[in-house]
Amino acid sequence: MEGRFPDNKSEIPRKCAAFVAEQIDIPVSAFLKFFDYSTDNKTVKNQRAQIRSYTGFRECTVADSDKMTKWLRNNILHQGSTEEQVRAATYQRFMELQIEPPERTRIDRLVKSAITSHDKLVLEKIMDNIPPASIPWLDELLINKEDEPPGHEALNMSDLREEPGKANVKNLIREMDKLDCLRQIRLPKNILAGLSPGMLSIYKQRVATEPLRELRRHPDRIKYPLLAIYCRLRTEDVTDNLIQMLFQITHGVDKHAENRVIKNYVADIRRVRGKPELLFRIAQAAVDNPDGTVRDVIFPVVGEQTLKDLIDEFKASGSYFTQQVLSKAASSHKHHYKRIFPEVLRVLDFQSKAPALKPLMKALKILTTKDQLDDKDLSKLPIEGVIDKEDKELVFKVDDDGKKSVDEIKYRILFLRNLHKHTKTKEAWVPGAKKFRNPDEDLPADFEKKRAQYYSDLEIQLIRRT
């Protein structure tokens, strides 16, 4: 049951037509061929009236249409529904109210009217909250590159629409430029408060695909709110891109360093079998001849080459291997990423409320103070809670005088590894991000109020505590 009469014969379900045809003992094809479903037909009108009376339905009035428009604005359109979804919801609502919906053309007009009036209310609300100082920055986004004055290097909408590309320093800087451009607009953080992500996504997609000339033609009351929506959501995208690229580069440096170290060892390494037996033979020979030399006592029972193979195997699999990988990574970091990583960390402003991450946040503050730390800064860097237990010895260096101090480059690398780990678990987050946002923001603002509805949407049973 759909709660409405079919608009034409093609909408009549085949089973229904077959059932009626069987009652009057004619083929279903003949029934459909000669069946007159014109609403001008008096018999059809009378039959419809009888069906309404039997089912408890009534015809739609102008007042019903007005109420439906309001209901769509308050209950459907704020979710970000497409036009087809709004149309389906309209038919469903009419059926629930036992009102026969108007003809298709009137339904289409009703749906379009509801969408238009809803858009108008939403965009007006956003327009009222755009600071006057932000308007020139929004206008600048719509300037054509060929119309820019000489020396003008500001980004425009075409630049903001670009995908981030491969994770490298060039693209990292490009994303930072985008984020700087978006932040210069200085839109209020709560300008989109109360608006559903689905609805905002539709507006964003509209701006992302509309030609610049079309965006420029819109009246201000439409143009500026649309740009504001796009810029706020694009800020989240670019922030996420920066975070992902930072950690992709960090992981790539580590992986490249590891491959280089493995390549150096793989040609020479030979796995030594029976190590427990070899250890026994060495120990037995040493105990039996405590005053003998290694060449006279050990080499005859094990062999010099076997001992060399043991040394190579340890270097390729133990802490020595880890140290070599870190040293190679530090070399790449020093020559390519030393200046850009602190700048990216300053721009992103990682945060955390976890007590266990206080040392990590303290280290972040020190590391972003300046690109090159002095001895005083290095002495303040926390080790516990930042550097993993197995890596603690790797982060120190000893000078010619035997003085032990933190190796800044290695510390930065190990710090980034840990920051990445805690960001993936959402213990650390970045303000203004979407994927890497504060986990407290994951729930909708009206979650407590509409908990039952959200559970229903997710097809999860809501168990109420007594």
Short mmCIF file of C-alpha atoms in Angstrom, two decimals:
data_model
loop_
_atom_site.label_atom_id
_atom_site.label_comp_id
_atom_site.label_asym_id
_atom_site.label_seq_id
_atom_site.Cartn_x
_atom_site.Cartn_y
_atom_site.Cartn_z
CA MET A 1 0.00 0.00 0.00
CA GLU A 2 1.44 3.36 -1.06
CA GLY A 3 -1.29 5.67 0.20
CA ARG A 4 -2.07 7.09 -3.22
CA PHE A 5 -3.75 6.30 -6.51
CA PRO A 6 -1.44 5.48 -9.44
CA ASP A 7 -0.81 8.36 -11.83
CA ASN A 8 -1.16 6.08 -14.87
CA LYS A 9 -1.74 2.44 -15.79
CA SER A 10 1.98 1.66 -15.83
CA GLU A 11 2.12 2.23 -12.07
CA ILE A 12 -0.51 -0.42 -11.34
CA PRO A 13 1.29 -3.42 -9.79
CA ARG A 14 1.10 -6.47 -12.06
CA LYS A 15 -0.23 -8.67 -9.26
CA CYS A 16 -3.06 -6.24 -8.54
CA ALA A 17 -4.02 -6.06 -12.22
CA ALA A 18 -3.90 -9.86 -12.49
CA PHE A 19 -6.12 -10.26 -9.43
CA VAL A 20 -8.80 -7.89 -10.75
CA ALA A 21 -8.63 -9.40 -14.25
CA GLU A 22 -9.18 -12.84 -12.78
CA GLN A 23 -12.32 -11.65 -10.95
CA ILE A 24 -13.92 -10.50 -14.21
CA ASP A 25 -12.51 -13.43 -16.17
CA ILE A 26 -10.43 -11.58 -18.78
CA PRO A 27 -6.69 -11.64 -19.59
CA VAL A 28 -4.62 -9.15 -17.62
CA SER A 29 -3.35 -7.62 -20.89
CA ALA A 30 -6.92 -6.90 -21.95
CA PHE A 31 -7.71 -5.40 -18.57
CA LEU A 32 -4.77 -2.99 -18.80
CA LYS A 33 -5.51 -2.16 -22.44
CA PHE A 34 -9.14 -1.18 -21.99
CA PHE A 35 -8.97 0.10 -18.42
CA ASP A 36 -9.82 3.83 -18.43
CA TYR A 37 -8.00 5.52 -15.56
CA SER A 38 -8.72 9.11 -16.57
CA THR A 39 -9.62 11.31 -13.61
CA ASP A 40 -12.20 12.99 -15.86
CA ASN A 41 -14.12 9.75 -15.93
CA LYS A 42 -17.13 10.03 -13.60
CA THR A 43 -17.02 6.34 -12.73
CA VAL A 44 -13.35 6.63 -11.75
CA LYS A 45 -14.16 9.62 -9.55
CA ASN A 46 -16.92 7.73 -7.79
CA GLN A 47 -14.69 4.69 -7.33
CA ARG A 48 -11.95 6.81 -5.82
CA ALA A 49 -14.42 8.42 -3.41
CA GLN A 50 -15.60 4.97 -2.34
CA ILE A 51 -11.99 3.78 -1.84
CA ARG A 52 -11.18 6.87 0.27
CA SER A 53 -14.25 6.29 2.40
CA TYR A 54 -13.39 2.63 2.89
CA THR A 55 -9.72 3.23 3.79
CA GLY A 56 -10.26 6.39 5.85
CA PHE A 57 -8.27 8.65 3.52
CA ARG A 58 -9.27 12.14 2.38
CA GLU A 59 -8.22 14.50 -0.39
CA CYS A 60 -5.36 16.97 0.13
CA THR A 61 -6.22 20.63 0.76
CA VAL A 62 -4.14 23.79 0.35
CA ALA A 63 -3.77 23.90 4.14
CA ASP A 64 -2.44 20.32 4.09
CA SER A 65 0.19 21.31 1.50
CA ASP A 66 1.29 24.29 3.61
CA LYS A 67 1.59 22.08 6.68
CA MET A 68 3.56 19.53 4.67
CA THR A 69 6.02 22.22 3.53
CA LYS A 70 6.62 23.23 7.14
CA TRP A 71 6.96 19.60 8.24
CA LEU A 72 9.57 18.93 5.55
CA ARG A 73 11.62 21.94 6.66
CA ASN A 74 11.56 20.90 10.31
CA ASN A 75 11.98 17.15 9.98
CA ILE A 76 13.54 16.17 6.66
CA LEU A 77 15.46 18.94 4.93
CA HIS A 78 17.74 19.71 7.87
CA GLN A 79 19.19 16.20 7.48
CA GLY A 80 20.63 17.00 4.06
CA SER A 81 18.19 14.93 2.01
CA THR A 82 18.23 14.89 -1.78
CA GLU A 83 15.20 16.03 -3.77
CA GLU A 84 14.18 12.42 -4.44
CA GLN A 85 14.47 11.57 -0.74
CA VAL A 86 12.32 14.60 0.13
CA ARG A 87 9.72 13.49 -2.40
CA ALA A 88 9.66 9.97 -0.93
CA ALA A 89 9.30 11.40 2.58
CA THR A 90 6.40 13.55 1.38
CA TYR A 91 4.47 10.57 0.06
CA GLN A 92 5.24 8.60 3.22
CA ARG A 93 4.02 11.43 5.45
CA PHE A 94 0.79 11.84 3.50
CA MET A 95 0.14 8.12 3.86
CA GLU A 96 0.76 8.28 7.63
CA LEU A 97 -1.75 11.14 7.87
CA GLN A 98 -4.20 9.23 5.64
CA ILE A 99 -4.30 12.07 3.14
CA GLU A 100 -4.39 11.32 -0.56
CA PRO A 101 -1.40 13.19 -2.02
CA PRO A 102 -1.99 15.64 -4.87
CA GLU A 103 -0.93 14.82 -8.42
CA ARG A 104 2.76 14.45 -9.26
CA THR A 105 3.21 17.99 -10.63
CA ARG A 106 1.81 19.51 -7.43
CA ILE A 107 4.04 17.24 -5.34
CA ASP A 108 7.06 18.41 -7.34
CA ARG A 109 6.10 22.06 -6.76
CA LEU A 110 5.56 21.39 -3.07
CA VAL A 111 8.97 19.71 -2.71
CA LYS A 112 10.80 22.44 -4.62
CA SER A 113 9.02 25.11 -2.58
CA ALA A 114 10.03 23.41 0.67
CA ILE A 115 13.66 23.10 -0.45
CA THR A 116 13.79 26.72 -1.63
CA SER A 117 12.27 28.11 1.56
CA HIS A 118 14.53 25.93 3.69
CA ASP A 119 17.64 27.03 1.78
CA LYS A 120 16.57 30.64 2.21
CA LEU A 121 16.24 30.30 5.99
CA VAL A 122 19.55 28.45 6.36
CA LEU A 123 21.54 30.84 4.18
CA GLU A 124 20.01 33.90 5.84
CA LYS A 125 21.01 32.57 9.26
CA ILE A 126 24.60 32.05 8.09
CA MET A 127 24.70 35.44 6.35
CA ASP A 128 23.72 37.15 9.61
CA ASN A 129 26.78 35.61 11.29
CA ILE A 130 29.42 36.44 8.67
CA PRO A 131 31.64 39.27 10.00
CA PRO A 132 31.86 42.27 7.63
CA ALA A 133 35.66 41.93 7.72
CA SER A 134 35.37 38.45 6.17
CA ILE A 135 33.51 39.62 3.05
CA PRO A 136 36.57 40.99 1.14
CA TRP A 137 38.42 37.72 1.76
CA LEU A 138 35.48 35.73 0.38
CA ASP A 139 35.34 38.02 -2.67
CA GLU A 140 39.03 37.40 -3.30
CA LEU A 141 38.38 33.68 -3.65
CA LEU A 142 36.28 34.38 -6.74
CA ILE A 143 38.90 36.45 -8.59
CA ASN A 144 40.12 34.93 -11.86
CA LYS A 145 43.87 34.36 -12.05
CA GLU A 146 44.08 36.32 -15.30
CA ASP A 147 42.37 39.31 -13.64
CA GLU A 148 44.84 39.51 -10.75
CA PRO A 149 47.19 42.51 -10.61
CA PRO A 150 50.94 41.87 -11.11
CA GLY A 151 52.58 40.44 -8.00
CA HIS A 152 49.27 39.28 -6.53
CA GLU A 153 49.78 35.72 -5.29
CA ALA A 154 46.68 35.11 -3.17
CA LEU A 155 44.94 31.76 -3.57
CA ASN A 156 41.49 31.58 -5.11
CA MET A 157 38.70 29.00 -5.23
CA SER A 158 40.44 26.96 -7.92
CA ASP A 159 43.47 26.57 -5.65
CA LEU A 160 41.35 25.53 -2.68
CA ARG A 161 39.59 22.89 -4.77
CA GLU A 162 42.87 21.14 -5.67
CA GLU A 163 43.54 17.72 -4.17
CA PRO A 164 46.57 17.48 -1.85
CA GLY A 165 48.62 15.20 -4.09
CA LYS A 166 51.50 12.97 -3.05
CA ALA A 167 52.96 13.37 0.44
CA ASN A 168 56.11 15.44 -0.03
CA VAL A 169 57.52 18.77 1.15
CA LYS A 170 56.21 20.71 -1.86
CA ASN A 171 52.63 19.55 -1.36
CA LEU A 172 52.92 19.92 2.40
CA ILE A 173 53.77 23.59 1.92
CA ARG A 174 50.91 23.91 -0.58
CA GLU A 175 48.41 22.58 1.97
CA MET A 176 49.79 24.96 4.59
CA ASP A 177 49.21 27.85 2.17
CA LYS A 178 45.61 26.71 1.70
CA LEU A 179 45.04 26.51 5.43
CA ASP A 180 46.55 29.96 5.92
CA CYS A 181 44.24 31.34 3.21
CA LEU A 182 41.17 29.78 4.82
CA ARG A 183 42.10 30.96 8.30
CA GLN A 184 42.59 34.53 7.08
CA ILE A 185 38.87 34.71 6.32
CA ARG A 186 38.25 34.50 10.10
CA LEU A 187 34.81 32.96 10.04
CA PRO A 188 33.28 32.29 13.49
CA LYS A 189 33.88 28.73 14.68
CA ASN A 190 30.19 28.28 15.46
CA ILE A 191 28.87 29.75 12.22
CA LEU A 192 27.50 26.34 11.16
CA ALA A 193 26.28 25.31 14.61
CA GLY A 194 23.04 23.36 14.60
CA LEU A 195 23.24 22.46 10.90
CA SER A 196 23.47 18.78 9.99
CA PRO A 197 26.63 17.44 8.30
CA GLY A 198 24.54 15.86 5.54
CA MET A 199 22.89 19.14 4.61
CA LEU A 200 26.17 21.06 4.77
CA SER A 201 27.81 18.44 2.56
CA ILE A 202 25.24 19.12 -0.16
CA TYR A 203 25.96 22.86 -0.06
CA LYS A 204 29.71 22.19 -0.08
CA GLN A 205 29.46 19.92 -3.11
CA ARG A 206 27.44 22.58 -4.89
CA VAL A 207 30.19 25.18 -4.38
CA ALA A 208 32.93 22.68 -5.23
CA THR A 209 31.46 21.96 -8.67
CA GLU A 210 29.92 25.29 -9.70
CA PRO A 211 32.01 27.39 -12.13
CA LEU A 212 33.43 30.60 -10.62
CA ARG A 213 31.38 32.73 -12.98
CA GLU A 214 28.19 31.11 -11.68
CA LEU A 215 29.23 31.64 -8.06
CA ARG A 216 29.93 35.31 -8.78
CA ARG A 217 26.45 35.78 -10.29
CA HIS A 218 24.61 34.73 -7.13
CA PRO A 219 23.05 37.48 -4.99
CA ASP A 220 25.15 38.29 -1.93
CA ARG A 221 22.62 36.63 0.41
CA ILE A 222 23.27 33.33 -1.41
CA LYS A 223 26.88 33.71 -2.54
CA TYR A 224 28.50 34.58 0.79
CA PRO A 225 26.75 31.93 2.92
CA LEU A 226 27.61 29.26 0.33
CA LEU A 227 31.25 30.34 0.35
CA ALA A 228 31.26 30.41 4.15
CA ILE A 229 29.97 26.84 4.30
CA TYR A 230 32.55 25.68 1.77
CA CYS A 231 35.43 27.42 3.55
CA ARG A 232 34.55 26.06 6.99
CA LEU A 233 34.27 22.50 5.69
CA ARG A 234 37.30 22.85 3.43
CA THR A 235 39.30 24.00 6.46
CA GLU A 236 38.56 20.62 8.05
CA ASP A 237 39.62 18.79 4.88
CA VAL A 238 42.90 20.68 4.53
CA THR A 239 43.71 20.22 8.23
CA ASP A 240 43.16 16.48 7.86
CA ASN A 241 45.31 16.47 4.71
CA LEU A 242 48.17 18.17 6.55
CA ILE A 243 48.05 15.69 9.41
CA GLN A 244 47.98 12.70 7.07
CA MET A 245 50.81 14.04 4.93
CA LEU A 246 52.96 14.79 8.00
CA PHE A 247 52.66 11.22 9.24
CA GLN A 248 52.95 9.70 5.75
CA ILE A 249 56.24 11.52 5.25
CA THR A 250 57.45 10.50 8.72
CA HIS A 251 56.57 6.86 8.06
CA GLY A 252 58.12 7.07 4.59
CA VAL A 253 61.41 8.38 6.00
CA ASP A 254 61.50 5.52 8.53
CA LYS A 255 60.66 2.92 5.89
CA HIS A 256 63.25 4.26 3.45
CA ALA A 257 65.91 4.24 6.19
CA GLU A 258 65.00 0.68 7.16
CA ASN A 259 65.23 -0.51 3.55
CA ARG A 260 68.65 1.11 3.14
CA VAL A 261 69.99 -0.59 6.26
CA ILE A 262 68.52 -3.96 5.25
CA LYS A 263 70.04 -3.60 1.78
CA ASN A 264 73.47 -3.03 3.33
CA TYR A 265 73.20 -6.22 5.36
CA VAL A 266 71.25 -8.56 3.14
CA ALA A 267 74.14 -9.36 0.80
CA ASP A 268 76.51 -10.39 3.59
CA ILE A 269 74.29 -11.85 6.27
CA ARG A 270 74.27 -15.60 6.79
CA ARG A 271 72.05 -17.02 9.48
CA VAL A 272 74.04 -19.09 12.00
CA ARG A 273 72.31 -22.29 13.03
CA GLY A 274 72.66 -24.08 16.35
CA LYS A 275 73.55 -20.99 18.38
CA PRO A 276 72.85 -22.68 21.78
CA GLU A 277 75.30 -25.47 20.91
CA LEU A 278 77.89 -22.94 19.71
CA LEU A 279 77.53 -21.03 22.97
CA PHE A 280 78.06 -24.26 24.92
CA ARG A 281 81.18 -25.13 22.92
CA ILE A 282 82.62 -21.63 23.43
CA ALA A 283 81.89 -21.72 27.17
CA GLN A 284 83.36 -25.22 27.52
CA ALA A 285 86.54 -24.25 25.68
CA ALA A 286 86.95 -21.07 27.75
CA VAL A 287 86.50 -22.95 31.05
CA ASP A 288 88.89 -25.71 30.01
CA ASN A 289 91.57 -23.21 28.91
CA PRO A 290 91.04 -20.01 30.96
CA ASP A 291 94.52 -18.66 30.23
CA GLY A 292 94.53 -19.36 26.49
CA THR A 293 94.02 -16.82 23.70
CA VAL A 294 90.85 -16.60 21.62
CA ARG A 295 92.73 -17.70 18.51
CA ASP A 296 94.16 -20.74 20.27
CA VAL A 297 91.09 -21.71 22.33
CA ILE A 298 87.87 -20.46 20.69
CA PHE A 299 88.61 -20.46 16.96
CA PRO A 300 89.39 -24.20 16.83
CA VAL A 301 85.95 -25.16 18.26
CA VAL A 302 83.79 -22.55 16.47
CA GLY A 303 85.72 -20.89 13.72
CA GLU A 304 86.51 -17.24 13.03
CA GLN A 305 84.04 -16.94 10.12
CA THR A 306 81.20 -18.35 12.22
CA LEU A 307 81.82 -15.70 14.87
CA LYS A 308 81.83 -13.00 12.19
CA ASP A 309 78.51 -14.33 10.90
CA LEU A 310 77.10 -14.15 14.43
CA ILE A 311 78.16 -10.50 14.68
CA ASP A 312 76.53 -9.65 11.35
CA GLU A 313 73.32 -11.43 12.36
CA PHE A 314 73.12 -9.49 15.62
CA LYS A 315 73.69 -6.19 13.83
CA ALA A 316 70.89 -6.98 11.39
CA SER A 317 68.31 -7.99 13.98
CA GLY A 318 69.02 -6.41 17.35
CA SER A 319 69.23 -2.94 18.85
CA TYR A 320 72.18 -2.17 16.59
CA PHE A 321 69.85 -2.51 13.59
CA THR A 322 67.31 -0.15 15.20
CA GLN A 323 70.09 2.34 15.90
CA GLN A 324 71.26 2.24 12.30
CA VAL A 325 67.71 2.79 11.00
CA LEU A 326 67.26 5.78 13.32
CA SER A 327 70.60 7.23 12.20
CA LYS A 328 69.63 6.95 8.53
CA ALA A 329 66.23 8.51 9.24
CA ALA A 330 67.93 11.32 11.17
CA SER A 331 70.14 12.05 8.18
CA SER A 332 67.11 12.43 5.88
CA HIS A 333 65.28 14.49 8.48
CA LYS A 334 68.24 16.82 8.91
CA HIS A 335 68.67 17.50 5.20
CA HIS A 336 65.04 17.65 4.04
CA TYR A 337 62.53 18.03 6.86
CA LYS A 338 64.22 19.78 9.78
CA ARG A 339 62.68 23.19 9.08
CA ILE A 340 59.28 22.20 7.72
CA PHE A 341 58.18 19.76 10.46
CA PRO A 342 58.30 22.31 13.34
CA GLU A 343 56.34 24.75 11.19
CA VAL A 344 53.67 22.14 10.43
CA LEU A 345 53.38 21.24 14.12
CA ARG A 346 52.95 24.92 15.01
CA VAL A 347 50.19 25.30 12.43
CA LEU A 348 48.32 22.17 13.53
CA ASP A 349 48.46 22.70 17.31
CA PHE A 350 48.00 19.11 18.52
CA GLN A 351 46.15 18.82 21.84
CA SER A 352 45.25 16.16 24.38
CA LYS A 353 43.40 15.82 27.67
CA ALA A 354 44.94 12.46 28.55
CA PRO A 355 47.12 12.72 31.72
CA ALA A 356 49.51 10.13 30.27
CA LEU A 357 50.20 12.45 27.31
CA LYS A 358 51.25 15.48 29.37
CA PRO A 359 54.97 14.78 28.70
CA LEU A 360 54.23 14.48 24.97
CA MET A 361 52.39 17.82 24.97
CA LYS A 362 55.24 19.42 26.95
CA ALA A 363 57.72 18.13 24.37
CA LEU A 364 55.51 19.50 21.57
CA LYS A 365 55.56 22.95 23.14
CA ILE A 366 59.36 22.94 23.39
CA LEU A 367 59.91 21.50 19.90
CA THR A 368 57.69 24.15 18.28
CA THR A 369 59.29 27.08 20.10
CA LYS A 370 62.05 27.35 17.54
CA ASP A 371 63.50 25.39 14.62
CA GLN A 372 66.89 24.90 16.30
CA LEU A 373 66.98 24.14 20.04
CA ASP A 374 69.88 25.18 22.26
CA ASP A 375 71.37 23.15 25.12
CA LYS A 376 68.97 24.71 27.62
CA ASP A 377 65.96 23.71 25.52
CA LEU A 378 67.30 20.20 24.99
CA SER A 379 67.78 19.70 28.72
CA LYS A 380 64.07 20.42 29.28
CA LEU A 381 62.83 17.78 26.84
CA PRO A 382 61.04 14.98 28.74
CA ILE A 383 62.13 11.41 28.09
CA GLU A 384 59.58 9.45 30.12
CA GLY A 385 56.22 9.37 28.37
CA VAL A 386 57.70 10.52 25.05
CA ILE A 387 60.44 8.05 24.14
CA ASP A 388 59.64 4.33 24.28
CA LYS A 389 61.63 2.27 26.76
CA GLU A 390 63.54 0.34 24.10
CA ASP A 391 64.57 3.59 22.35
CA LYS A 392 65.75 5.62 25.34
CA GLU A 393 69.44 4.95 24.85
CA LEU A 394 69.19 5.72 21.14
CA VAL A 395 68.09 9.31 21.71
CA PHE A 396 71.30 10.39 23.46
CA LYS A 397 74.68 11.36 22.04
CA VAL A 398 78.07 11.70 23.71
CA ASP A 399 80.53 14.45 22.78
CA ASP A 400 84.33 14.28 22.76
CA ASP A 401 84.44 15.19 26.45
CA GLY A 402 82.12 12.33 27.34
CA LYS A 403 79.17 14.63 28.02
CA LYS A 404 75.80 13.00 27.38
CA SER A 405 72.97 15.04 25.82
CA VAL A 406 69.79 14.62 23.78
CA ASP A 407 70.22 14.24 20.02
CA GLU A 408 67.62 16.76 18.79
CA ILE A 409 67.00 15.19 15.38
CA LYS A 410 66.57 11.66 16.72
CA TYR A 411 64.33 12.99 19.50
CA ARG A 412 62.10 14.74 16.95
CA ILE A 413 61.77 11.53 14.92
CA LEU A 414 60.87 9.39 17.94
CA PHE A 415 58.51 12.12 19.14
CA LEU A 416 56.68 12.12 15.79
CA ARG A 417 56.34 8.34 15.89
CA ASN A 418 54.64 8.51 19.28
CA LEU A 419 52.49 11.48 18.28
CA HIS A 420 51.31 9.50 15.26
CA LYS A 421 50.46 6.51 17.43
CA HIS A 422 48.39 8.57 19.89
CA THR A 423 46.67 10.51 17.10
CA LYS A 424 45.48 7.26 15.53
CA THR A 425 43.92 6.26 18.87
CA LYS A 426 42.37 9.76 19.21
CA GLU A 427 44.21 10.40 22.47
CA ALA A 428 45.68 13.41 20.65
CA TRP A 429 43.74 15.58 18.22
CA VAL A 430 43.87 18.80 16.24
CA PRO A 431 41.36 21.68 16.57
CA GLY A 432 39.62 22.38 13.26
CA ALA A 433 40.17 18.87 11.90
CA LYS A 434 37.41 16.43 11.00
CA LYS A 435 38.92 12.95 10.93
CA PHE A 436 41.41 13.89 13.64
CA ARG A 437 39.08 16.08 15.72
CA ASN A 438 38.49 16.00 19.46
CA PRO A 439 36.62 12.71 20.12
CA ASP A 440 34.22 14.66 22.35
CA GLU A 441 32.88 16.19 19.11
CA ASP A 442 32.08 12.83 17.51
CA LEU A 443 28.56 12.73 18.92
CA PRO A 444 25.92 15.06 17.45
CA ALA A 445 25.13 18.08 19.61
CA ASP A 446 21.55 16.86 20.05
CA PHE A 447 22.53 13.24 20.79
CA GLU A 448 21.03 13.11 24.28
CA LYS A 449 17.81 14.71 23.06
CA LYS A 450 17.47 12.43 20.04
CA ARG A 451 19.24 9.33 21.34
CA ALA A 452 16.30 7.03 20.46
CA GLN A 453 16.14 8.36 16.90
CA TYR A 454 19.90 7.91 16.33
CA TYR A 455 19.77 4.37 17.70
CA SER A 456 16.87 3.63 15.37
CA ASP A 457 18.76 5.06 12.36
CA LEU A 458 21.71 2.81 13.18
CA GLU A 459 19.40 -0.16 13.79
CA ILE A 460 20.71 -0.53 17.34
CA GLN A 461 18.42 -1.53 20.18
CA LEU A 462 18.18 1.12 22.90
CA ILE A 463 18.28 -0.50 26.34
CA ARG A 464 16.98 1.82 29.01
CA ARG A 465 18.42 1.45 32.49
CA THR A 466 16.00 1.10 35.38
#
